[in-house]
Short mmCIF file of C-alpha atoms in Angstrom, two decimals:
data_model
loop_
_atom_site.label_atom_id
_atom_site.label_comp_id
_atom_site.label_asym_id
_atom_site.label_seq_id
_atom_site.Cartn_x
_atom_site.Cartn_y
_atom_site.Cartn_z
CA MET A 1 -0.11 -0.24 0.05
CA SER A 2 1.15 3.11 -1.19
CA GLU A 3 2.12 6.17 1.86
CA PRO A 4 -0.56 8.78 2.12
CA SER A 5 0.61 11.73 0.18
CA ALA A 6 1.74 14.79 1.88
CA ALA A 7 2.28 18.63 1.42
CA LEU A 8 3.54 21.74 2.99
CA GLY A 9 1.75 25.05 3.32
CA VAL A 10 3.36 28.42 4.60
CA LYS A 11 1.81 31.94 4.89
CA VAL A 12 4.14 34.75 3.85
CA PHE A 13 4.03 38.51 4.08
CA ASP A 14 7.66 39.61 4.45
CA ARG A 15 11.44 37.96 4.89
CA THR A 16 11.83 36.84 1.05
CA GLU A 17 15.15 35.62 2.15
CA LYS A 18 13.64 33.36 4.77
CA LEU A 19 11.33 31.78 2.68
CA ALA A 20 14.39 31.02 0.49
CA ALA A 21 16.03 29.30 2.87
CA LEU A 22 12.85 27.54 3.92
CA LEU A 23 11.91 26.31 0.07
CA GLU A 24 15.63 25.15 -0.35
CA SER A 25 15.13 22.97 2.56
CA VAL A 26 12.29 20.87 1.66
CA PRO A 27 12.92 17.62 0.91
CA GLY A 28 11.59 17.06 -2.55
CA GLU A 29 10.76 13.24 -1.93
CA GLU A 30 8.50 14.00 0.78
CA TYR A 31 6.10 16.42 -0.49
CA GLU A 32 4.37 16.89 -3.56
CA THR A 33 3.42 20.37 -3.46
CA VAL A 34 4.57 23.44 -1.79
CA TYR A 35 1.52 26.11 -1.40
CA VAL A 36 2.46 29.75 -0.33
CA ALA A 37 0.00 31.87 0.57
CA ASP A 38 1.60 35.40 -0.13
CA ASP A 39 -0.31 38.37 1.60
CA GLY A 40 2.61 40.63 1.13
CA ARG A 41 4.32 42.32 -2.01
CA THR A 42 4.37 38.92 -4.11
CA ASP A 43 6.38 40.54 -6.97
CA GLU A 44 9.68 40.99 -4.42
CA ARG A 45 9.33 36.77 -4.44
CA ALA A 46 8.67 36.73 -8.17
CA HIS A 47 12.21 35.04 -8.68
CA LEU A 48 11.59 31.98 -6.31
CA TYR A 49 8.13 31.50 -7.78
CA GLU A 50 9.49 31.33 -11.01
CA ARG A 51 12.29 28.96 -10.14
CA ALA A 52 12.51 25.29 -10.82
CA TRP A 53 11.93 23.01 -7.74
CA PRO A 54 11.72 19.54 -7.19
CA PHE A 55 7.99 20.07 -6.24
CA ASP A 56 5.36 21.54 -7.54
CA LEU A 57 5.13 24.97 -5.82
CA GLU A 58 1.53 26.58 -6.18
CA LEU A 59 1.51 30.57 -5.09
CA ILE A 60 -1.90 31.67 -3.84
CA ASP A 61 -1.81 35.34 -4.07
CA LEU A 62 -4.28 37.52 -1.48
CA PRO A 63 -4.97 40.71 -0.62
CA TYR A 64 -2.35 42.78 1.16
CA ASP A 65 -2.21 41.69 4.95
CA ALA A 66 -4.85 39.40 4.48
CA GLY A 67 -3.49 37.76 7.75
CA LEU A 68 -2.48 34.20 9.20
CA GLY A 69 -5.94 32.70 9.08
CA ARG A 70 -7.19 33.76 5.80
CA GLY A 71 -3.84 32.42 4.37
CA ARG A 72 -4.03 29.18 5.79
CA ASN A 73 -7.35 28.53 4.72
CA ALA A 74 -6.51 29.14 1.50
CA VAL A 75 -3.97 26.63 2.01
CA VAL A 76 -6.58 24.01 3.15
CA ASP A 77 -9.19 24.88 0.66
CA ALA A 78 -6.09 24.03 -2.10
CA LEU A 79 -4.90 20.69 -0.39
CA SER A 80 -5.47 17.58 -2.26
CA GLU A 81 -3.08 15.73 -0.24
CA ALA A 82 -3.80 13.48 2.85
CA PHE A 83 -1.62 15.43 5.08
CA LEU A 84 0.04 18.99 5.26
CA THR A 85 3.00 20.21 7.27
CA VAL A 86 2.49 23.69 8.05
CA VAL A 87 5.21 25.84 8.98
CA ASP A 88 6.44 29.77 9.02
CA SER A 89 8.93 31.27 6.64
CA ASP A 90 11.77 31.43 9.25
CA HIS A 91 11.93 27.68 9.56
CA GLU A 92 13.40 24.97 7.81
CA VAL A 93 12.65 21.51 7.14
CA PRO A 94 14.69 18.88 8.80
CA PRO A 95 15.44 15.60 6.60
CA ASN A 96 13.62 13.22 8.82
CA VAL A 97 10.03 15.41 8.80
CA ASP A 98 8.57 11.91 7.40
CA VAL A 99 8.65 10.79 10.84
CA LEU A 100 5.53 13.11 11.73
CA ALA A 101 3.32 11.57 8.89
CA ARG A 102 4.08 7.95 9.69
CA GLN A 103 2.99 8.78 13.04
CA LEU A 104 -0.41 10.40 11.96
CA ASP A 105 -0.58 7.15 9.76
CA ALA A 106 -0.26 4.76 13.00
CA ARG A 107 -2.30 6.90 15.12
CA PRO A 108 -5.34 7.90 13.28
CA GLU A 109 -7.04 9.47 15.97
CA PHE A 110 -4.46 12.39 16.30
CA GLY A 111 -5.35 15.45 14.11
CA GLY A 112 -1.99 16.75 13.75
CA ILE A 113 1.87 15.92 15.10
CA SER A 114 4.62 18.49 15.38
CA GLY A 115 8.32 18.86 15.45
CA LEU A 116 10.23 21.14 18.16
CA LEU A 117 11.93 23.95 17.28
CA LEU A 118 15.94 24.21 17.11
CA GLU A 119 16.76 27.79 18.08
CA ASP A 120 20.31 29.11 18.37
CA GLY A 121 21.49 25.79 19.53
CA ARG A 122 17.98 25.76 22.28
CA ILE A 123 15.50 23.08 21.32
CA GLN A 124 11.61 25.15 21.85
CA GLY A 125 8.34 23.80 21.86
CA LEU A 126 6.21 25.86 23.51
CA CYS A 127 3.96 22.92 24.08
CA HIS A 128 1.23 22.72 27.04
CA ASP A 129 -2.53 21.73 28.04
CA LEU A 130 -5.33 23.91 28.36
CA ASP A 131 -7.65 24.12 31.47
CA GLU A 132 -10.43 26.74 32.45
CA GLU A 133 -10.51 27.66 35.74
CA GLY A 134 -13.70 29.77 36.44
CA ASP A 135 -13.74 32.57 33.22
CA VAL A 136 -10.10 31.95 32.75
CA LEU A 137 -8.19 29.75 30.05
CA VAL A 138 -5.26 28.20 31.87
CA ARG A 139 -2.29 27.43 29.73
CA ASP A 140 -0.18 24.62 31.68
CA THR A 141 1.95 21.86 31.66
CA GLY A 142 1.96 18.63 33.91
CA PRO A 143 3.78 15.61 34.09
CA LYS A 144 4.14 13.99 30.73
CA THR A 145 5.52 10.55 29.59
CA ALA A 146 6.46 9.53 25.80
CA GLU A 147 4.91 6.86 24.04
CA THR A 148 6.74 5.11 21.29
CA VAL A 149 4.86 5.40 17.57
CA ALA A 150 6.58 4.30 14.34
CA GLY A 151 9.95 3.97 16.49
CA TYR A 152 9.88 7.47 17.88
CA PRO A 153 8.55 9.38 20.56
CA LEU A 154 5.04 11.06 21.00
CA VAL A 155 4.22 13.36 23.42
CA GLU A 156 0.61 14.41 23.99
CA PHE A 157 -0.35 18.07 24.47
CA ASP A 158 -3.56 20.32 23.84
CA PHE A 159 -1.48 22.51 22.36
CA VAL A 160 1.87 22.43 19.83
CA PRO A 161 3.92 24.53 17.69
CA ASN A 162 3.47 25.65 14.44
CA VAL A 163 5.88 22.93 12.70
CA THR A 164 3.09 20.43 12.50
CA THR A 165 2.01 17.86 10.03
CA PHE A 166 -1.87 17.82 10.47
CA ARG A 167 -4.30 15.32 8.76
CA ARG A 168 -6.49 16.90 6.31
CA GLU A 169 -10.13 15.84 7.67
CA CYS A 170 -8.79 17.78 10.83
CA LEU A 171 -8.18 21.10 9.28
CA GLU A 172 -11.56 20.31 7.25
CA GLU A 173 -13.37 20.10 10.34
CA LEU A 174 -12.10 22.94 12.03
CA ALA A 175 -9.46 25.46 10.61
CA TRP A 176 -8.37 28.97 11.21
CA ASP A 177 -10.59 31.63 12.14
CA GLU A 178 -9.81 34.75 9.33
CA ARG A 179 -10.79 37.42 11.74
CA TYR A 180 -7.64 37.11 13.05
CA VAL A 181 -4.50 39.06 11.29
CA ILE A 182 -1.78 38.61 13.70
CA GLY A 183 -1.78 37.28 17.17
CA ARG A 184 -3.93 34.46 19.12
CA GLU A 185 -4.72 32.81 15.83
CA HIS A 186 -2.46 29.80 16.69
CA LEU A 187 -4.06 29.33 20.21
CA ASP A 188 -7.68 29.91 18.79
CA PHE A 189 -7.32 27.13 16.80
CA PHE A 190 -6.45 24.74 19.14
CA VAL A 191 -8.71 25.93 21.82
CA GLY A 192 -11.76 25.30 19.47
CA HIS A 193 -10.54 21.57 18.77
CA TRP A 194 -10.12 21.15 22.55
CA LYS A 195 -13.73 22.60 23.12
CA ARG A 196 -15.45 21.42 19.52
CA THR A 197 -13.65 18.33 18.00
CA ASP A 198 -12.32 15.09 19.33
CA TRP A 199 -9.02 15.24 17.30
CA ARG A 200 -5.78 14.86 19.60
CA PHE A 201 -2.68 16.29 19.01
CA GLY A 202 0.79 15.77 20.25
CA THR A 203 4.75 16.15 19.59
CA CYS A 204 7.85 14.12 18.11
CA PRO A 205 10.64 15.65 20.40
CA SER A 206 12.94 14.03 17.58
CA VAL A 207 12.15 16.10 14.89
CA LEU A 208 13.79 19.58 15.06
CA PHE A 209 12.83 22.50 12.60
CA PRO A 210 15.37 25.19 12.30
CA HIS A 211 13.86 28.16 13.60
CA ARG A 212 15.84 31.80 12.44
CA PRO A 213 13.43 34.38 14.04
CA GLY A 214 12.92 38.01 12.91
CA GLY A 215 12.48 40.14 10.03
CA GLY A 216 12.70 43.63 8.47
CA ARG A 217 11.35 46.88 9.64
CA GLU A 218 7.78 46.04 8.06
CA TYR A 219 7.42 42.50 9.21
CA ASP A 220 8.54 43.67 12.91
CA ALA A 221 5.95 46.48 12.98
CA ASN A 222 3.28 44.33 11.66
CA ARG A 223 4.26 41.26 14.11
CA ARG A 224 4.61 43.27 17.12
CA ASP A 225 1.65 46.12 16.11
CA PRO A 226 0.34 46.64 19.77
CA ALA A 227 -3.08 47.79 18.33
CA LYS A 228 -3.32 44.53 16.42
CA LEU A 229 -2.27 42.07 19.07
CA LEU A 230 -5.01 43.75 21.75
CA ALA A 231 -7.68 43.74 18.74
CA SER A 232 -6.91 39.79 18.26
CA LYS A 233 -6.81 39.05 21.94
CA ALA A 234 -10.43 41.10 22.66
CA HIS A 235 -11.78 38.70 19.58
CA PHE A 236 -10.25 35.64 21.57
CA ARG A 237 -11.97 36.68 24.76
CA GLU A 238 -15.28 37.53 23.26
CA LYS A 239 -15.75 34.58 21.29
CA TRP A 240 -15.07 32.27 24.02
CA GLY A 241 -16.19 33.90 27.00
CA TYR A 242 -13.13 34.04 28.84
CA ASP A 243 -12.29 37.30 31.10
CA GLN A 244 -8.27 36.33 30.95
CA VAL A 245 -5.74 33.94 29.63
CA VAL A 246 -3.16 32.82 31.98
CA ALA A 247 -0.03 31.04 31.35
CA ARG A 248 1.49 28.69 34.01
CA GLU A 249 4.16 26.43 32.12
CA PHE A 250 5.31 25.77 28.97
CA TRP A 251 7.24 22.83 27.77
CA LEU A 252 10.50 24.06 26.39
CA GLY A 253 10.52 27.76 25.94
CA ASN A 254 8.56 30.51 27.02
CA GLN A 255 8.43 32.38 24.10
CA SER A 256 4.84 33.51 23.45
CA VAL A 257 2.45 36.47 23.87
CA ASP A 258 1.06 34.98 26.81
CA LYS A 259 4.74 34.84 28.75
CA PRO A 260 4.84 32.16 31.76
CA LEU A 261 3.95 33.70 35.10
CA ALA A 262 6.85 32.79 37.82
CA ALA A 263 5.23 30.12 40.54
CA LEU A 264 5.08 31.17 43.99
CA ASP A 265 7.12 29.82 46.57
CA GLY A 266 8.76 27.08 44.42
CA ASP A 267 6.18 24.55 42.95
CA LEU A 268 3.29 26.79 43.98
CA PRO A 269 1.49 28.15 40.77
CA VAL A 270 -0.02 31.55 40.62
CA PRO A 271 -3.81 31.58 41.24
CA ALA A 272 -6.04 31.97 38.09
CA TRP A 273 -7.48 35.02 39.83
CA LEU A 274 -3.96 36.58 40.56
CA GLY A 275 -2.77 35.77 37.25
CA ALA A 276 -5.94 37.49 35.79
CA LYS A 277 -4.86 40.65 37.35
CA VAL A 278 -0.87 40.24 36.27
CA MET A 279 -2.38 39.95 32.71
CA ASP A 280 -4.94 43.01 32.78
CA LEU A 281 -1.75 45.13 34.15
CA ARG A 282 0.11 43.76 30.91
CA ASP A 283 -2.68 44.63 28.69
CA ALA A 284 -2.92 48.34 29.99
CA ARG A 285 0.79 48.63 29.27
CA LEU A 286 -0.25 47.09 25.54
CA ARG A 287 -2.88 49.53 25.29
CA LEU A 288 -0.53 52.51 26.07
CA ALA A 289 2.00 51.07 23.25
CA ALA A 290 -0.77 51.25 21.03
CA ALA A 291 -1.96 54.92 21.80
CA ALA A 292 1.78 56.05 21.56
CA ALA A 293 2.07 54.12 18.36
CA ASN A 294 -1.19 55.74 16.59
CA ALA A 295 -0.36 58.97 17.98
CA SER A 296 3.31 59.13 16.29
CA ALA A 297 1.99 56.78 13.42
CA GLY A 298 3.05 59.28 10.51
CA ASP A 299 6.57 59.71 12.24
CA LEU A 300 7.02 56.00 12.45
CA LEU A 301 6.04 54.34 9.36
CA PRO A 302 5.96 57.28 6.33
CA GLY A 303 6.56 55.32 3.33
CA VAL A 304 4.91 52.19 3.95
CA SER A 305 2.36 51.33 1.20
CA ARG A 306 0.43 48.80 -0.11
CA ARG A 307 1.26 46.94 -3.14
#
């Protein structure tokens, strides 16, 4: 019996050089198609889209700054393969990426299995589970054990990093909310599955995706825009009925919009109500930053234009 077909999908806004490194890392024997959903200035990357690759490259040209949710959904709409590996443009694909599809093939109840990130010699993950304490969403990680699937370790989590091979049926049942432009879209995806579907998720720590974060001025301004981040969080809280989101502990790394709160007295976690107050203060600081950025927008970004 032939192995299920697989594709790779990436949403691009900027960072042309990083996209080139990603495409050059793709093992052609593993992927029939690479889908690139571009909501930036596609002409800046025309030389990549016109280049010959050992896979079919399908460009999905989106309106400017359409957002990550819309971009990933456009990839899902175009998908004909059984599996889709979703990455960002600042990732590279490891040679053993096929392990994720093999584990999915062996565990049909799993909707997606991720690898981990290798960043400046450090392994990053941000894997965790989800819980609710009253009207507060809690992101936390308890004791974990690994099982062996397809000859490699698999650790189950509710939330895994954005280097994941998904089963197409999982994404067709529930994909990404297109109202997010940047921020919260990944958390929203996994909260949706946690609440509304039976799909399970996990990570294989043997599959490491090189990660080289960062970008140019336009990318950084878009990625860190406090007004966009606030709008995304407001939509997330209203959509799911949460007063606040509190992060306690992530498995391997803490680089998240919800930076984990320190534990009280060793292993004693911060109570959800206290964590919510701390997050309220963080949000207030973000609102001040958004107001300041809006007041000086003409000076900070004088020449930014659309396509």
